[in-house]
GROMACS .gro file of C-alpha atoms in nm:
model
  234
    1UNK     CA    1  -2.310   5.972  -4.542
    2UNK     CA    2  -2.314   6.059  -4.888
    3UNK     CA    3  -2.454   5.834  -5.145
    4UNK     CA    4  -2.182   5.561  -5.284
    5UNK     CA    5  -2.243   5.378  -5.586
    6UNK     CA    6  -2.218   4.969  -5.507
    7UNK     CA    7  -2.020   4.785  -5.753
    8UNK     CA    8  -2.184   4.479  -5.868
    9UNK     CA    9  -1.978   4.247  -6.157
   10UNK     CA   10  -2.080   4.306  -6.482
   11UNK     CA   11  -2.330   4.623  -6.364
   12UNK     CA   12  -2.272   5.013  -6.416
   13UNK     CA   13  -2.368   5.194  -6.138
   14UNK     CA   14  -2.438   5.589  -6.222
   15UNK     CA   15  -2.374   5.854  -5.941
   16UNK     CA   16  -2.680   6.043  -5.863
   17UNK     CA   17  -2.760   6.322  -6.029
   18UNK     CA   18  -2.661   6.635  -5.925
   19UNK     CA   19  -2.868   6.899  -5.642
   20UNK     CA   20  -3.143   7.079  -5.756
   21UNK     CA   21  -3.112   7.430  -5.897
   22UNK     CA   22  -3.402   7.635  -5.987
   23UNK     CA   23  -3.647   7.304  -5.970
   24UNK     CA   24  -3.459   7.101  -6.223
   25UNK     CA   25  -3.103   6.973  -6.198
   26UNK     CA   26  -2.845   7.005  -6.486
   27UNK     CA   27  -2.901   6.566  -6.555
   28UNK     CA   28  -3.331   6.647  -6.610
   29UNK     CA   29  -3.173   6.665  -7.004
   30UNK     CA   30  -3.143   6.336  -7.098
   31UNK     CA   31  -2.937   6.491  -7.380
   32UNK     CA   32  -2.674   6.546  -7.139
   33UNK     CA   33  -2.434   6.272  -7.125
   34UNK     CA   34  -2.194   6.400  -6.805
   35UNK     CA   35  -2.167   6.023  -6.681
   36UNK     CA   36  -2.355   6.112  -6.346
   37UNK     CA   37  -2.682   5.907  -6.524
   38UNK     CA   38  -3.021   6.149  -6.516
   39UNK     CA   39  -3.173   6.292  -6.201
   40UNK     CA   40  -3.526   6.188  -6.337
   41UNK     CA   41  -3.435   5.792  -6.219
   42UNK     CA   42  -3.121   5.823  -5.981
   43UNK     CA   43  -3.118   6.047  -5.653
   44UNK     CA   44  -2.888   6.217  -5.432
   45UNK     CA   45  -2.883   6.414  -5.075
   46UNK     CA   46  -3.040   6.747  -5.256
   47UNK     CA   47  -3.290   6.585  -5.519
   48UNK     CA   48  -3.514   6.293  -5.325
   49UNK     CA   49  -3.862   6.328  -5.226
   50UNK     CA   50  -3.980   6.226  -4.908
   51UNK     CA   51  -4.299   6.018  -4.910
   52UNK     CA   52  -4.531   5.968  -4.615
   53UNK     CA   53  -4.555   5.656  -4.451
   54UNK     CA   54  -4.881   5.663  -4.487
   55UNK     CA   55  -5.054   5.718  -4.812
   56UNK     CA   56  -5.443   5.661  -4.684
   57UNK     CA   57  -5.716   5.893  -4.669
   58UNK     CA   58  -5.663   5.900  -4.307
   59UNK     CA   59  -5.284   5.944  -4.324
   60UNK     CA   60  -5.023   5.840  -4.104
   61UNK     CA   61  -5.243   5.647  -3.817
   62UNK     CA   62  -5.130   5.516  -3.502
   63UNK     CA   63  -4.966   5.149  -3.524
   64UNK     CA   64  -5.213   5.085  -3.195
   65UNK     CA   65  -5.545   5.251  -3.350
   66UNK     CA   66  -5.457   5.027  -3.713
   67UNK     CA   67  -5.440   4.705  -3.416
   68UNK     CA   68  -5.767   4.828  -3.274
   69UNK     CA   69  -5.906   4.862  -3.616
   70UNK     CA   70  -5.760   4.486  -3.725
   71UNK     CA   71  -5.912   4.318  -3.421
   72UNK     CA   72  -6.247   4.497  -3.421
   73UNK     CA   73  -6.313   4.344  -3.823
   74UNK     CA   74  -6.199   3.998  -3.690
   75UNK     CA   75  -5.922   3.759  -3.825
   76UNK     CA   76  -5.786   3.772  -4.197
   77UNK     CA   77  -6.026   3.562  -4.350
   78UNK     CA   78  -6.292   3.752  -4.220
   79UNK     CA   79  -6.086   4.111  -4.306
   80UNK     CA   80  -6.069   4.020  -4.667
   81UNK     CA   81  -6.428   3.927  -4.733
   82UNK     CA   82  -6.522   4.243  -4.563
   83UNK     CA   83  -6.345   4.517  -4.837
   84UNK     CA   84  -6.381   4.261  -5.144
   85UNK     CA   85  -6.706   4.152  -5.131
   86UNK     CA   86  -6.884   4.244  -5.449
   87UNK     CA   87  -7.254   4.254  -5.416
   88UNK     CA   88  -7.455   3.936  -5.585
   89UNK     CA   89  -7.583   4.096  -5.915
   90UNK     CA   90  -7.956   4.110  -6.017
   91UNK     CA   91  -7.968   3.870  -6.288
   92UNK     CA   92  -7.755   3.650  -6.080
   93UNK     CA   93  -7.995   3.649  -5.817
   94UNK     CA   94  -8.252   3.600  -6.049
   95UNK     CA   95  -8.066   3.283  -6.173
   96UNK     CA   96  -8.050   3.174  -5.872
   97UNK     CA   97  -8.424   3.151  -5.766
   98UNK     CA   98  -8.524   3.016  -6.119
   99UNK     CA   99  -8.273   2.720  -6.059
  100UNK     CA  100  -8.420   2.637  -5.749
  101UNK     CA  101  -8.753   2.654  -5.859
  102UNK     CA  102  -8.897   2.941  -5.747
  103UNK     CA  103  -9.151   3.119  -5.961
  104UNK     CA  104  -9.042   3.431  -6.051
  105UNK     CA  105  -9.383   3.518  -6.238
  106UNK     CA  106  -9.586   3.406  -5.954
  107UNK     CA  107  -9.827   3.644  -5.780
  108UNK     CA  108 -10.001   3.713  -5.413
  109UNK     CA  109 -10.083   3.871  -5.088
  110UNK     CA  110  -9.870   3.910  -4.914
  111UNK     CA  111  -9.608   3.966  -5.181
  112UNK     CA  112  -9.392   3.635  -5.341
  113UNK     CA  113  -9.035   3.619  -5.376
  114UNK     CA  114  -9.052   3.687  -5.749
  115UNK     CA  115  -9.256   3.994  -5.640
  116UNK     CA  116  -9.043   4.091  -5.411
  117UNK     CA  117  -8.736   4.061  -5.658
  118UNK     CA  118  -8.899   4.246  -5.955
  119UNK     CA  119  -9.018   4.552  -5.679
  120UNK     CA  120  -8.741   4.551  -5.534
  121UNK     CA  121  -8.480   4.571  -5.838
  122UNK     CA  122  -8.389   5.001  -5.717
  123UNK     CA  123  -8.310   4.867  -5.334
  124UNK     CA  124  -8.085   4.562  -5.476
  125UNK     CA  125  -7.840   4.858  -5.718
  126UNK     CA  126  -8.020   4.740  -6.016
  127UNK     CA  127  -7.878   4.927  -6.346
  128UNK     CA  128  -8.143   5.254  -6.422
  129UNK     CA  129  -8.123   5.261  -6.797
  130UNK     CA  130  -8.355   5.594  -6.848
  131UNK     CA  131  -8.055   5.769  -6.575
  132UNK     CA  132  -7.790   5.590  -6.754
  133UNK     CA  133  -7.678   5.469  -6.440
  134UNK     CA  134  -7.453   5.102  -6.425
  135UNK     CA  135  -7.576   4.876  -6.185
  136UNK     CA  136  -7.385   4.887  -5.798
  137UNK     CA  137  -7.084   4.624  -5.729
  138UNK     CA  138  -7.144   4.711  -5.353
  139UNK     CA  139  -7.382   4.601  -5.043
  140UNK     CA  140  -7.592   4.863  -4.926
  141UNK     CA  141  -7.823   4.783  -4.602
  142UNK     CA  142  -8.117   4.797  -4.834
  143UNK     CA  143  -7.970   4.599  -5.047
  144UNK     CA  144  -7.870   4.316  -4.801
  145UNK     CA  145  -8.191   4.353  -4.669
  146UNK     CA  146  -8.398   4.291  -4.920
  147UNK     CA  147  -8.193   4.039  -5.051
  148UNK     CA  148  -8.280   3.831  -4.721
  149UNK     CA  149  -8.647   3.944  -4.755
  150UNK     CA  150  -8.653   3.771  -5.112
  151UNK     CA  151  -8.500   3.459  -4.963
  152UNK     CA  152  -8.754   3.396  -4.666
  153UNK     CA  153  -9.038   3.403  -4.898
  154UNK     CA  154  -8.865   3.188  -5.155
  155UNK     CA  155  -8.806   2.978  -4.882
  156UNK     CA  156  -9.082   2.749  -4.875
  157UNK     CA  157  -9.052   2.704  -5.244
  158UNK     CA  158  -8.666   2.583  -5.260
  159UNK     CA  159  -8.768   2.360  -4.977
  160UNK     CA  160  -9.050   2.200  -5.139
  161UNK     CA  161  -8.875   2.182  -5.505
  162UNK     CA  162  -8.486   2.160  -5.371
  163UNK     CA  163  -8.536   1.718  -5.430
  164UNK     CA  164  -8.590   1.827  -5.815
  165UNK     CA  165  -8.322   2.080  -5.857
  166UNK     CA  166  -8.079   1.909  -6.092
  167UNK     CA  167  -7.734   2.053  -5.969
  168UNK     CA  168  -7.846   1.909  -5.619
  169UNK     CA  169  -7.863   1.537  -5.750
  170UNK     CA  170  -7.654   1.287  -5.600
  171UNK     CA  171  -7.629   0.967  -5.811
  172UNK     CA  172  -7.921   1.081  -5.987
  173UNK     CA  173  -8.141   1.105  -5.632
  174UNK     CA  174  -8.252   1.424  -5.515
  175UNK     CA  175  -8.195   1.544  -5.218
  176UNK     CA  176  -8.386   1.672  -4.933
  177UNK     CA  177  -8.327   1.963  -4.754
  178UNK     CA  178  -8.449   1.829  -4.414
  179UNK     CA  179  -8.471   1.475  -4.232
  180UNK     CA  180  -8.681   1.296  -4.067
  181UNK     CA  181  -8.579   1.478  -3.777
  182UNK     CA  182  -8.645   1.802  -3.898
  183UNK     CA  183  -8.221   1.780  -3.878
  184UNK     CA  184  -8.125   2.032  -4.204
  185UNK     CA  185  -7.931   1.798  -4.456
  186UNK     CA  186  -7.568   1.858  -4.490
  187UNK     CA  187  -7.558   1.783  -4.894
  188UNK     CA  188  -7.875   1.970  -4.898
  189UNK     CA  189  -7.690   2.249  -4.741
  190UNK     CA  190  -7.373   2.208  -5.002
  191UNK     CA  191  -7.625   2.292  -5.227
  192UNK     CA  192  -7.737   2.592  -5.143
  193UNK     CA  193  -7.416   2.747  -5.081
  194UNK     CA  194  -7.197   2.551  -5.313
  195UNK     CA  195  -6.899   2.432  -5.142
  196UNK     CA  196  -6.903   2.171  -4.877
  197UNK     CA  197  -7.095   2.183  -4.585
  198UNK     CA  198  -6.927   2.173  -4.228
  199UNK     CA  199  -7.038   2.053  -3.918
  200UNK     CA  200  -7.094   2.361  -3.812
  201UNK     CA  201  -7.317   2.472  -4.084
  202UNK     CA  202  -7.514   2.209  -4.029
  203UNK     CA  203  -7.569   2.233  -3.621
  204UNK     CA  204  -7.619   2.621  -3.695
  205UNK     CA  205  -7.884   2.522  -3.938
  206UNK     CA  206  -8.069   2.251  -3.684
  207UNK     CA  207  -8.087   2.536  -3.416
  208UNK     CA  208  -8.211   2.769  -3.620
  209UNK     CA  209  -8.503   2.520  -3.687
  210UNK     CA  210  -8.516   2.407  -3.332
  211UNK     CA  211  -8.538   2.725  -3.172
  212UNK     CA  212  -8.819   2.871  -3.383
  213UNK     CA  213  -9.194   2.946  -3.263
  214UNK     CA  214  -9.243   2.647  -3.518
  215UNK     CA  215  -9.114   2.404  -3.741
  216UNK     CA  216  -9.211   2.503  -4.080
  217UNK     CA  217  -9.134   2.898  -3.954
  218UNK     CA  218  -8.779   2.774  -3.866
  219UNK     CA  219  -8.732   2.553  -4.160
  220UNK     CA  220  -8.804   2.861  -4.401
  221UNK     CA  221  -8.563   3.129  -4.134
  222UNK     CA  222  -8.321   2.836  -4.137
  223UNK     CA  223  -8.289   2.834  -4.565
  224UNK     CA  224  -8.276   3.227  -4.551
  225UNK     CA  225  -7.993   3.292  -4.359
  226UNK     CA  226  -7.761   2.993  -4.499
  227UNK     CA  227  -7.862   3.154  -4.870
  228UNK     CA  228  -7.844   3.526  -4.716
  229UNK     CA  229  -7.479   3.411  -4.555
  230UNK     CA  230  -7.357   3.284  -4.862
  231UNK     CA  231  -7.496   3.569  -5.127
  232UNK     CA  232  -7.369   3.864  -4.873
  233UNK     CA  233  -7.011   3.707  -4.767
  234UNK     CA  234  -7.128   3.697  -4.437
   0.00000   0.00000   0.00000
Protein backbone atom coordinates (compact mmCIF):
# COMPACT_ATOMS: atom_id res chain seq x y z
CA UNK A 1 0.00 0.00 0.00
CA UNK A 2 1.37 3.23 -0.64
CA UNK A 3 2.43 5.47 2.10
CA UNK A 4 -0.63 7.78 3.54
CA UNK A 5 0.03 10.65 5.58
CA UNK A 6 -2.05 10.28 9.19
CA UNK A 7 -3.80 13.34 10.17
CA UNK A 8 -3.27 14.23 13.68
CA UNK A 9 -5.17 17.76 15.08
CA UNK A 10 -3.10 20.54 15.09
CA UNK A 11 0.00 18.46 13.15
CA UNK A 12 1.20 18.81 9.38
CA UNK A 13 1.96 15.73 8.00
CA UNK A 14 4.39 16.03 4.70
CA UNK A 15 4.09 13.31 1.91
CA UNK A 16 7.29 11.55 1.40
CA UNK A 17 9.57 12.71 -0.76
CA UNK A 18 9.66 11.73 -4.07
CA UNK A 19 11.71 8.24 -5.75
CA UNK A 20 15.15 8.42 -6.23
CA UNK A 21 16.68 9.58 -9.51
CA UNK A 22 20.29 9.47 -10.17
CA UNK A 23 21.05 8.89 -6.17
CA UNK A 24 19.32 12.00 -4.97
CA UNK A 25 15.64 12.85 -5.24
CA UNK A 26 14.34 16.30 -6.46
CA UNK A 27 13.28 17.16 -2.20
CA UNK A 28 17.50 16.43 -1.17
CA UNK A 29 17.32 20.61 -1.81
CA UNK A 30 16.01 21.87 1.11
CA UNK A 31 15.65 25.01 -1.03
CA UNK A 32 12.88 23.39 -2.70
CA UNK A 33 9.66 24.14 -1.17
CA UNK A 34 7.17 21.64 -3.44
CA UNK A 35 5.07 20.83 -0.17
CA UNK A 36 6.11 17.03 -0.35
CA UNK A 37 8.65 17.99 2.92
CA UNK A 38 12.54 16.78 2.07
CA UNK A 39 13.54 13.23 1.26
CA UNK A 40 16.59 13.63 3.69
CA UNK A 41 13.88 13.07 6.90
CA UNK A 42 10.59 11.64 5.24
CA UNK A 43 10.52 8.33 3.05
CA UNK A 44 8.56 6.72 0.47
CA UNK A 45 8.28 3.16 -1.50
CA UNK A 46 11.50 4.18 -3.83
CA UNK A 47 13.78 6.14 -1.22
CA UNK A 48 14.01 3.89 2.27
CA UNK A 49 16.90 1.95 3.32
CA UNK A 50 16.61 -1.34 4.60
CA UNK A 51 18.57 -2.04 7.78
CA UNK A 52 19.55 -5.47 9.06
CA UNK A 53 18.04 -6.86 11.94
CA UNK A 54 21.01 -7.42 13.21
CA UNK A 55 23.67 -4.83 13.55
CA UNK A 56 26.46 -7.09 15.59
CA UNK A 57 29.73 -8.18 14.57
CA UNK A 58 28.25 -11.50 14.14
CA UNK A 59 25.18 -10.32 12.20
CA UNK A 60 21.86 -11.62 12.01
CA UNK A 61 22.18 -14.82 14.55
CA UNK A 62 19.78 -17.43 15.16
CA UNK A 63 16.95 -16.46 17.85
CA UNK A 64 17.90 -20.25 19.30
CA UNK A 65 21.91 -19.82 19.19
CA UNK A 66 21.28 -15.92 21.04
CA UNK A 67 19.00 -18.46 23.78
CA UNK A 68 21.93 -20.82 23.93
CA UNK A 69 24.26 -17.96 24.32
CA UNK A 70 21.79 -16.22 27.20
CA UNK A 71 21.57 -19.41 29.23
CA UNK A 72 25.21 -20.49 28.96
CA UNK A 73 26.32 -16.70 30.79
CA UNK A 74 23.57 -17.38 33.43
CA UNK A 75 20.59 -15.13 34.54
CA UNK A 76 20.52 -11.20 34.03
CA UNK A 77 22.21 -10.23 36.98
CA UNK A 78 24.91 -12.36 36.27
CA UNK A 79 24.79 -11.26 32.20
CA UNK A 80 25.32 -7.68 33.11
CA UNK A 81 28.26 -7.97 35.43
CA UNK A 82 29.85 -10.11 32.85
CA UNK A 83 30.19 -7.22 29.75
CA UNK A 84 30.36 -4.18 32.36
CA UNK A 85 32.72 -5.11 34.67
CA UNK A 86 35.55 -2.64 34.68
CA UNK A 87 38.71 -3.99 36.07
CA UNK A 88 39.68 -2.67 39.86
CA UNK A 89 42.38 0.00 39.06
CA UNK A 90 45.97 -0.07 40.48
CA UNK A 91 45.89 2.69 42.83
CA UNK A 92 42.56 1.46 43.89
CA UNK A 93 43.90 -1.72 44.77
CA UNK A 94 46.61 -0.17 46.35
CA UNK A 95 44.07 1.78 48.54
CA UNK A 96 42.64 -0.97 49.35
CA UNK A 97 45.51 -3.00 51.04
CA UNK A 98 46.85 0.21 52.82
CA UNK A 99 43.31 0.56 54.48
CA UNK A 100 43.37 -2.74 55.70
CA UNK A 101 46.65 -2.63 56.94
CA UNK A 102 48.73 -4.33 54.86
CA UNK A 103 52.27 -3.13 54.35
CA UNK A 104 52.83 -2.21 51.09
CA UNK A 105 56.68 -1.44 51.76
CA UNK A 106 57.19 -4.63 53.49
CA UNK A 107 59.74 -7.16 52.22
CA UNK A 108 60.47 -11.21 52.14
CA UNK A 109 60.90 -14.68 50.90
CA UNK A 110 58.69 -15.78 49.61
CA UNK A 111 57.40 -12.54 48.14
CA UNK A 112 54.66 -10.15 50.36
CA UNK A 113 51.58 -8.81 49.07
CA UNK A 114 53.06 -5.34 48.67
CA UNK A 115 55.76 -7.19 46.65
CA UNK A 116 53.63 -8.87 44.81
CA UNK A 117 51.55 -5.63 43.94
CA UNK A 118 54.56 -3.38 43.04
CA UNK A 119 56.03 -6.60 40.60
CA UNK A 120 53.19 -7.22 39.44
CA UNK A 121 51.86 -3.60 38.32
CA UNK A 122 52.44 -4.85 33.97
CA UNK A 123 50.12 -8.19 34.72
CA UNK A 124 47.36 -5.97 36.65
CA UNK A 125 47.10 -3.20 33.06
CA UNK A 126 49.05 -0.76 34.98
CA UNK A 127 49.50 2.65 32.84
CA UNK A 128 53.33 2.38 30.95
CA UNK A 129 54.25 6.02 30.97
CA UNK A 130 57.75 5.60 28.89
CA UNK A 131 55.05 3.68 25.96
CA UNK A 132 52.54 6.27 26.59
CA UNK A 133 50.18 3.68 27.11
CA UNK A 134 46.72 4.45 29.55
CA UNK A 135 46.20 1.98 32.01
CA UNK A 136 43.48 -1.20 30.98
CA UNK A 137 39.61 -0.81 32.14
CA UNK A 138 39.40 -4.65 31.43
CA UNK A 139 40.15 -8.19 33.27
CA UNK A 140 42.69 -10.10 31.68
CA UNK A 141 43.46 -13.78 33.21
CA UNK A 142 46.74 -12.38 34.37
CA UNK A 143 45.28 -9.78 35.67
CA UNK A 144 42.57 -11.63 37.75
CA UNK A 145 45.14 -13.81 38.66
CA UNK A 146 47.41 -11.94 40.17
CA UNK A 147 44.99 -9.92 41.69
CA UNK A 148 43.98 -13.15 43.81
CA UNK A 149 47.72 -13.94 44.27
CA UNK A 150 48.11 -10.39 46.03
CA UNK A 151 45.10 -11.15 48.19
CA UNK A 152 46.21 -14.65 49.67
CA UNK A 153 49.38 -13.21 50.86
CA UNK A 154 47.75 -10.11 52.23
CA UNK A 155 45.61 -12.39 53.80
CA UNK A 156 47.09 -13.04 57.00
CA UNK A 157 47.69 -9.39 57.45
CA UNK A 158 43.90 -8.07 56.99
CA UNK A 159 43.09 -10.88 59.32
CA UNK A 160 45.37 -9.98 62.00
CA UNK A 161 44.82 -5.98 61.60
CA UNK A 162 40.96 -6.16 60.17
CA UNK A 163 39.80 -5.39 64.44
CA UNK A 164 41.80 -1.94 63.82
CA UNK A 165 40.60 -1.00 60.44
CA UNK A 166 38.48 2.06 61.12
CA UNK A 167 35.69 1.73 58.35
CA UNK A 168 35.09 -1.82 59.98
CA UNK A 169 34.13 -0.31 63.50
CA UNK A 170 30.88 -0.97 64.87
CA UNK A 171 29.98 1.38 67.78
CA UNK A 172 33.49 2.16 67.99
CA UNK A 173 34.49 -1.87 68.51
CA UNK A 174 36.39 -3.55 66.01
CA UNK A 175 35.52 -6.33 64.56
CA UNK A 176 36.89 -9.69 64.05
CA UNK A 177 37.03 -11.47 61.07
CA UNK A 178 36.58 -14.97 62.65
CA UNK A 179 34.84 -16.49 65.90
CA UNK A 180 35.48 -18.50 68.32
CA UNK A 181 34.50 -21.14 66.12
CA UNK A 182 36.71 -20.43 63.48
CA UNK A 183 32.86 -19.42 61.95
CA UNK A 184 33.97 -16.24 59.39
CA UNK A 185 32.07 -13.10 60.85
CA UNK A 186 29.24 -11.82 58.85
CA UNK A 187 30.00 -7.86 59.66
CA UNK A 188 33.53 -8.85 59.23
CA UNK A 189 32.58 -10.06 55.87
CA UNK A 190 30.40 -6.65 55.08
CA UNK A 191 33.58 -5.26 55.42
CA UNK A 192 35.51 -6.62 53.10
CA UNK A 193 33.16 -6.45 50.36
CA UNK A 194 31.13 -3.45 51.35
CA UNK A 195 27.57 -4.18 51.17
CA UNK A 196 25.80 -6.52 53.45
CA UNK A 197 26.69 -9.85 54.00
CA UNK A 198 24.17 -12.80 53.27
CA UNK A 199 23.77 -15.98 54.68
CA UNK A 200 25.18 -17.39 52.05
CA UNK A 201 28.35 -15.49 52.06
CA UNK A 202 28.85 -16.36 55.23
CA UNK A 203 28.26 -20.43 55.07
CA UNK A 204 30.46 -20.18 51.76
CA UNK A 205 33.07 -18.50 53.83
CA UNK A 206 32.87 -21.24 56.96
CA UNK A 207 33.39 -24.07 54.32
CA UNK A 208 35.99 -22.65 52.77
CA UNK A 209 37.73 -22.62 56.26
CA UNK A 210 36.38 -25.97 57.20
CA UNK A 211 37.38 -27.82 54.31
CA UNK A 212 41.01 -26.69 54.21
CA UNK A 213 44.25 -28.94 54.99
CA UNK A 214 44.20 -26.40 58.02
CA UNK A 215 42.75 -23.71 59.81
CA UNK A 216 44.95 -20.81 59.44
CA UNK A 217 45.51 -22.12 55.47
CA UNK A 218 41.66 -21.88 55.12
CA UNK A 219 41.21 -18.76 57.07
CA UNK A 220 43.76 -16.90 54.66
CA UNK A 221 41.97 -19.00 51.12
CA UNK A 222 38.70 -18.07 52.82
CA UNK A 223 39.63 -13.87 52.89
CA UNK A 224 41.04 -14.28 49.24
CA UNK A 225 38.29 -15.39 47.42
CA UNK A 226 35.48 -13.16 49.26
CA UNK A 227 38.06 -10.02 48.36
CA UNK A 228 38.95 -11.75 44.83
CA UNK A 229 34.85 -12.18 44.33
CA UNK A 230 34.16 -8.80 45.12
CA UNK A 231 37.26 -6.88 43.20
CA UNK A 232 36.61 -9.19 39.88
CA UNK A 233 32.56 -9.09 39.82
CA UNK A 234 32.60 -12.56 40.25
Amino acid sequence: EPWQPVDRPGQNNPEPGGPVVGGHDDDDNPTNDNGKGNGLFAGGEDNTFSHMGDLSDGGGLDPFEILAQRQEEGPPEIRTRLHSCQKLQVRALRNILTTFGVDIDATGNPDTAGELFKNGRDALGGANYDSRSGESITWTNSGATKLHDIFAQAASEIIARLPDAEHCTIDGEGVTMFDSDDRCNSDAITCLIGRPASEEHVAICTQLVQSASNTDKGKQIAVAAILSAAHSCE
